[in-house]
Amino acid sequence: MIKRIHHIGIAVNNLKESAALFEKVLGVKAHIESVPCQKVTEAVFKIGSAAEIDLLEPMGTDSAVAKSLEKRGEGLHHIALEVDNINQELKTAEGKGIQLIDKEGREGAAGQIGFLHPRSLSGVMVELVQPRKK
Amino acid sequence: MIKRIHHIGIAVNNLKESAALFEKVLGVKAHIESVPCQKVTEAVFKIGSAAEIDLLEPMGTDSAVAKSLEKRGEGLHHIALEVDNINQELKTAEGKGIQLIDKEGREGAAGQIGFLHPRSLSGVMVELVQPRKK
């Protein structure tokens, strides 16, 4: 089951510059963290108690975010939806004809993650997230 | 003050087809409505009590969504942030050097709305929304 929108991912070339711009509009400071497993540095904005806005700067040239920046430039990159059971949800989506990028959950910044293919969802990259238990 | 993410707007060519795809993943039915003032038909998905996902199909060829589809194809189009006072927030953003598309709030689907220019925000189209009082 989809519980909520977990975050919105935005691809940027220069995290420091973009974080300063978003801080002006959002009125909150970002929390900066490195996510080596996804080859990005993130600026995470928490707004109220709900979904986050995450700015993503690639660490190298071979990550998904780096490729997206090269192809489409900066901007909205993906939406992440929180689920209870990542592997079950990926299986259910595949069973309904949605093409998967990840057949199984893998380690991400927020927990176990898996991506659905934008080809199956009107050009939208959707990430499923099963948050780490705190 | 920014209160929360209000919705995520997604530009699509065929609302019926895209709504069917998102229903598979989100596990909820969309509410369909026409928004003549913005020249779109929307499929609104409510997920939990938080932000909505809105699919947007243009009514004609001269709307912002139609132009975006022509230029960039289907996909993530904008994020909308809920505010208390739309005109005050637009003025504040402009005062901080953010370029505006709308200098003042105007009538939208959810209330008074105003757009910030993606040029000022790393390619991200940001909508501010002051919801109609119920």
Short mmCIF file of C-alpha atoms in Angstrom, two decimals:
data_model
loop_
_atom_site.label_atom_id
_atom_site.label_comp_id
_atom_site.label_asym_id
_atom_site.label_seq_id
_atom_site.Cartn_x
_atom_site.Cartn_y
_atom_site.Cartn_z
CA MET A 1 0.00 0.00 0.00
CA ILE A 2 1.17 3.52 -0.77
CA LYS A 3 1.20 5.46 2.51
CA ARG A 4 2.28 8.94 1.45
CA ILE A 5 4.54 11.00 -0.75
CA HIS A 6 7.94 10.59 0.91
CA HIS A 7 9.94 13.18 -1.04
CA ILE A 8 10.38 14.99 -4.32
CA GLY A 9 13.84 14.64 -5.90
CA ILE A 10 15.30 17.54 -7.87
CA ALA A 11 18.49 17.21 -9.96
CA VAL A 12 20.90 20.15 -9.66
CA ASN A 13 24.39 20.96 -10.91
CA ASN A 14 25.56 22.93 -7.88
CA LEU A 15 24.05 21.89 -4.55
CA LYS A 16 25.28 24.91 -2.61
CA GLU A 17 23.87 27.44 -5.06
CA SER A 18 20.55 25.65 -5.50
CA ALA A 19 20.12 25.06 -1.77
CA ALA A 20 20.55 28.82 -1.20
CA LEU A 21 17.78 29.53 -3.75
CA PHE A 22 15.35 27.01 -2.26
CA GLU A 23 16.07 28.26 1.26
CA LYS A 24 14.83 31.68 0.15
CA VAL A 25 11.51 30.27 -1.02
CA LEU A 26 10.97 27.52 1.54
CA GLY A 27 12.09 29.58 4.53
CA VAL A 28 13.92 26.65 6.12
CA LYS A 29 17.55 25.49 6.11
CA ALA A 30 18.56 22.31 4.32
CA HIS A 31 20.25 19.38 5.96
CA ILE A 32 23.20 18.32 3.75
CA GLU A 33 24.22 14.67 3.49
CA SER A 34 26.31 12.43 1.27
CA VAL A 35 24.67 9.27 -0.08
CA PRO A 36 27.54 7.27 -1.59
CA CYS A 37 25.33 4.28 -2.49
CA GLN A 38 23.34 6.53 -4.84
CA LYS A 39 26.36 8.64 -5.83
CA VAL A 40 24.76 11.92 -4.82
CA THR A 41 25.07 14.67 -2.26
CA GLU A 42 21.65 15.77 -1.00
CA ALA A 43 20.17 18.93 0.46
CA VAL A 44 17.06 17.80 2.36
CA PHE A 45 14.32 20.32 3.18
CA LYS A 46 11.68 19.29 5.70
CA ILE A 47 8.45 21.27 5.37
CA GLY A 48 5.96 20.67 8.15
CA SER A 49 5.61 17.00 9.01
CA ALA A 50 4.98 15.78 5.49
CA ALA A 51 6.98 15.18 2.31
CA GLU A 52 10.53 16.44 1.92
CA ILE A 53 12.13 18.26 -0.98
CA ASP A 54 15.55 16.78 -1.80
CA LEU A 55 18.06 18.52 -4.05
CA LEU A 56 20.48 16.01 -5.60
CA GLU A 57 23.94 16.78 -6.94
CA PRO A 58 25.74 13.85 -8.55
CA MET A 59 29.11 12.77 -7.15
CA GLY A 60 30.46 11.42 -10.43
CA THR A 61 29.43 11.21 -14.07
CA ASP A 62 28.02 7.68 -14.05
CA SER A 63 25.04 8.04 -11.69
CA ALA A 64 21.38 8.19 -12.73
CA VAL A 65 21.18 11.83 -11.62
CA ALA A 66 24.31 12.76 -13.62
CA LYS A 67 22.81 11.18 -16.74
CA SER A 68 19.53 13.00 -16.22
CA LEU A 69 21.33 16.35 -15.85
CA GLU A 70 23.25 15.71 -19.06
CA LYS A 71 20.12 14.74 -20.98
CA ARG A 72 17.47 17.08 -19.58
CA GLY A 73 19.26 19.64 -17.44
CA GLU A 74 18.27 20.69 -13.94
CA GLY A 75 14.76 20.26 -12.58
CA LEU A 76 12.24 17.84 -11.11
CA HIS A 77 13.71 14.33 -11.23
CA HIS A 78 11.48 11.89 -9.33
CA ILE A 79 8.74 11.45 -6.76
CA ALA A 80 9.18 8.96 -3.95
CA LEU A 81 6.26 7.10 -2.38
CA GLU A 82 6.45 5.47 1.03
CA VAL A 83 5.45 1.82 1.25
CA ASP A 84 5.34 -0.83 4.01
CA ASN A 85 6.90 -3.63 2.04
CA ILE A 86 9.14 -2.69 -0.87
CA ASN A 87 9.51 -6.13 -2.45
CA GLN A 88 5.80 -6.83 -2.30
CA GLU A 89 4.96 -3.45 -3.89
CA LEU A 90 7.52 -3.92 -6.68
CA LYS A 91 6.06 -7.34 -7.40
CA THR A 92 2.49 -5.98 -7.39
CA ALA A 93 3.43 -3.13 -9.76
CA GLU A 94 5.13 -5.57 -12.14
CA GLY A 95 2.09 -7.83 -12.02
CA LYS A 96 -0.03 -4.89 -13.17
CA GLY A 97 2.22 -4.31 -16.18
CA ILE A 98 4.42 -1.52 -14.78
CA GLN A 99 8.03 -1.81 -15.97
CA LEU A 100 10.58 -1.90 -13.15
CA ILE A 101 14.09 -0.48 -12.96
CA ASP A 102 14.75 -2.44 -9.74
CA LYS A 103 13.33 -5.93 -9.40
CA GLU A 104 14.11 -5.89 -5.68
CA GLY A 105 14.60 -3.27 -3.00
CA ARG A 106 18.15 -2.00 -2.52
CA GLU A 107 19.85 0.17 0.06
CA GLY A 108 19.14 3.91 -0.34
CA ALA A 109 19.40 7.07 1.74
CA ALA A 110 16.07 6.62 3.51
CA GLY A 111 15.84 2.84 3.62
CA GLN A 112 15.11 0.14 1.05
CA ILE A 113 14.30 1.70 -2.32
CA GLY A 114 13.24 0.61 -5.81
CA PHE A 115 12.48 2.57 -8.97
CA LEU A 116 9.63 2.12 -11.46
CA HIS A 117 10.38 2.96 -15.09
CA PRO A 118 9.17 6.37 -16.36
CA ARG A 119 8.20 4.62 -19.61
CA SER A 120 5.30 3.00 -17.74
CA LEU A 121 4.20 6.16 -15.93
CA SER A 122 3.80 9.01 -18.42
CA GLY A 123 7.45 10.03 -18.19
CA VAL A 124 7.49 10.19 -14.38
CA MET A 125 10.30 8.46 -12.47
CA VAL A 126 8.69 6.94 -9.36
CA GLU A 127 10.72 5.66 -6.41
CA LEU A 128 9.20 3.38 -3.77
CA VAL A 129 10.73 3.72 -0.29
CA GLN A 130 10.45 1.43 2.69
CA PRO A 131 11.95 3.61 5.43
CA ARG A 132 14.51 2.20 7.81
CA LYS A 133 13.04 1.35 11.22
CA LYS A 134 14.17 3.95 13.76
CA MET B 1 5.22 31.01 5.36
CA ILE B 2 5.28 27.76 3.44
CA LYS B 3 2.94 25.33 5.20
CA ARG B 4 3.28 22.14 3.17
CA ILE B 5 3.59 20.62 -0.27
CA HIS B 6 0.08 21.01 -1.68
CA HIS B 7 0.40 18.93 -4.84
CA ILE B 8 2.71 17.69 -7.56
CA GLY B 9 1.60 18.54 -11.11
CA ILE B 10 2.31 16.08 -13.94
CA ALA B 11 1.76 16.97 -17.61
CA VAL B 12 0.16 14.20 -19.69
CA ASN B 13 -1.13 13.85 -23.23
CA ASN B 14 -4.04 11.53 -22.47
CA LEU B 15 -5.62 11.92 -19.04
CA LYS B 16 -7.66 8.73 -19.19
CA GLU B 17 -4.70 6.52 -20.12
CA SER B 18 -2.32 8.11 -17.62
CA ALA B 19 -4.89 8.06 -14.80
CA ALA B 20 -5.33 4.32 -15.35
CA LEU B 21 -1.54 3.81 -15.04
CA PHE B 22 -1.24 5.88 -11.85
CA GLU B 23 -4.27 4.15 -10.33
CA LYS B 24 -2.38 0.86 -10.67
CA VAL B 25 0.59 2.19 -8.69
CA LEU B 26 -1.16 4.47 -6.20
CA GLY B 27 -3.99 2.05 -5.45
CA VAL B 28 -6.62 4.82 -5.34
CA LYS B 29 -9.09 6.20 -7.88
CA ALA B 30 -8.62 9.69 -9.30
CA HIS B 31 -11.18 12.46 -9.05
CA ILE B 32 -11.53 14.05 -12.49
CA GLU B 33 -12.28 17.75 -12.87
CA SER B 34 -12.14 20.49 -15.50
CA VAL B 35 -10.28 23.68 -14.64
CA PRO B 36 -11.18 26.08 -17.46
CA CYS B 37 -9.26 29.02 -15.91
CA GLN B 38 -6.04 27.03 -16.28
CA LYS B 39 -7.14 25.32 -19.51
CA VAL B 40 -6.59 21.82 -18.16
CA THR B 41 -8.52 18.74 -17.19
CA GLU B 42 -7.13 17.21 -14.00
CA ALA B 43 -7.03 13.77 -12.44
CA VAL B 44 -6.49 14.34 -8.72
CA PHE B 45 -5.12 11.54 -6.53
CA LYS B 46 -5.34 11.96 -2.77
CA ILE B 47 -2.84 9.84 -0.87
CA GLY B 48 -3.34 9.81 2.86
CA SER B 49 -4.04 13.26 4.25
CA ALA B 50 -1.05 14.97 2.68
CA ALA B 51 -0.01 16.20 -0.77
CA GLU B 52 -1.97 15.28 -3.88
CA ILE B 53 -0.71 14.05 -7.23
CA ASP B 54 -2.45 15.90 -10.09
CA LEU B 55 -2.27 14.72 -13.70
CA LEU B 56 -2.89 17.61 -16.10
CA GLU B 57 -4.12 17.30 -19.69
CA PRO B 58 -4.32 20.58 -21.61
CA MET B 59 -7.67 21.67 -23.07
CA GLY B 60 -6.18 23.60 -25.98
CA THR B 61 -2.80 24.31 -27.50
CA ASP B 62 -2.14 27.69 -25.87
CA SER B 63 -1.92 26.75 -22.19
CA ALA B 64 1.29 26.50 -20.13
CA VAL B 65 0.85 22.73 -19.86
CA ALA B 66 0.36 22.36 -23.63
CA LYS B 67 3.57 24.30 -24.28
CA SER B 68 5.46 22.19 -21.75
CA LEU B 69 4.24 18.96 -23.40
CA GLU B 70 5.32 20.23 -26.80
CA LYS B 71 8.75 21.27 -25.53
CA ARG B 72 9.63 18.55 -23.02
CA GLY B 73 7.04 15.81 -23.39
CA GLU B 74 5.13 14.16 -20.56
CA GLY B 75 6.39 14.12 -16.99
CA LEU B 76 6.79 16.09 -13.77
CA HIS B 77 5.66 19.67 -14.40
CA HIS B 78 5.53 21.61 -11.11
CA ILE B 79 5.37 21.44 -7.35
CA ALA B 80 2.79 23.49 -5.48
CA LEU B 81 3.40 24.86 -1.99
CA GLU B 82 0.60 25.94 0.32
CA VAL B 83 0.83 29.44 1.79
CA ASP B 84 -1.35 31.59 4.07
CA ASN B 85 -1.13 34.78 2.06
CA ILE B 86 -0.34 34.47 -1.63
CA ASN B 87 0.36 38.13 -2.38
CA GLN B 88 2.64 38.54 0.60
CA GLU B 89 4.62 35.40 -0.32
CA LEU B 90 5.00 36.49 -3.96
CA LYS B 91 6.26 39.87 -2.80
CA THR B 92 8.69 38.27 -0.33
CA ALA B 93 10.06 35.91 -3.00
CA GLU B 94 10.54 38.79 -5.43
CA GLY B 95 12.28 40.79 -2.70
CA LYS B 96 14.76 37.91 -2.32
CA GLY B 97 15.58 37.99 -6.03
CA ILE B 98 13.29 35.18 -7.22
CA GLN B 99 11.79 35.91 -10.64
CA LEU B 100 7.98 35.72 -10.73
CA ILE B 101 5.63 34.55 -13.47
CA ASP B 102 2.65 36.01 -11.58
CA LYS B 103 3.08 39.30 -9.76
CA GLU B 104 -0.22 38.73 -7.95
CA GLY B 105 -2.37 35.76 -7.02
CA ARG B 106 -4.98 34.70 -9.56
CA GLU B 107 -7.87 32.28 -9.53
CA GLY B 108 -6.83 28.61 -9.83
CA ALA B 109 -8.34 25.20 -9.19
CA ALA B 110 -7.50 25.11 -5.48
CA GLY B 111 -7.72 28.81 -4.65
CA GLN B 112 -5.50 31.81 -5.33
CA ILE B 113 -2.33 30.74 -7.13
CA GLY B 114 0.90 32.30 -8.40
CA PHE B 115 3.92 30.81 -10.18
CA LEU B 116 7.63 31.44 -9.56
CA HIS B 117 9.93 31.25 -12.59
CA PRO B 118 11.92 27.99 -13.05
CA ARG B 119 14.87 30.16 -14.12
CA SER B 120 15.25 31.25 -10.48
CA LEU B 121 14.85 27.77 -9.01
CA SER B 122 17.20 25.33 -10.77
CA GLY B 123 14.68 24.56 -13.50
CA VAL B 124 11.81 23.80 -11.11
CA MET B 125 8.41 25.40 -11.71
CA VAL B 126 7.02 26.29 -8.27
CA GLU B 127 3.38 27.23 -7.69
CA LEU B 128 2.23 28.95 -4.51
CA VAL B 129 -1.36 28.18 -3.47
CA GLN B 130 -3.57 29.95 -0.98
CA PRO B 131 -6.45 27.48 -0.67
CA ARG B 132 -10.02 28.70 -0.86
CA LYS B 133 -11.67 28.89 2.58
CA LYS B 134 -14.14 26.06 2.96
#
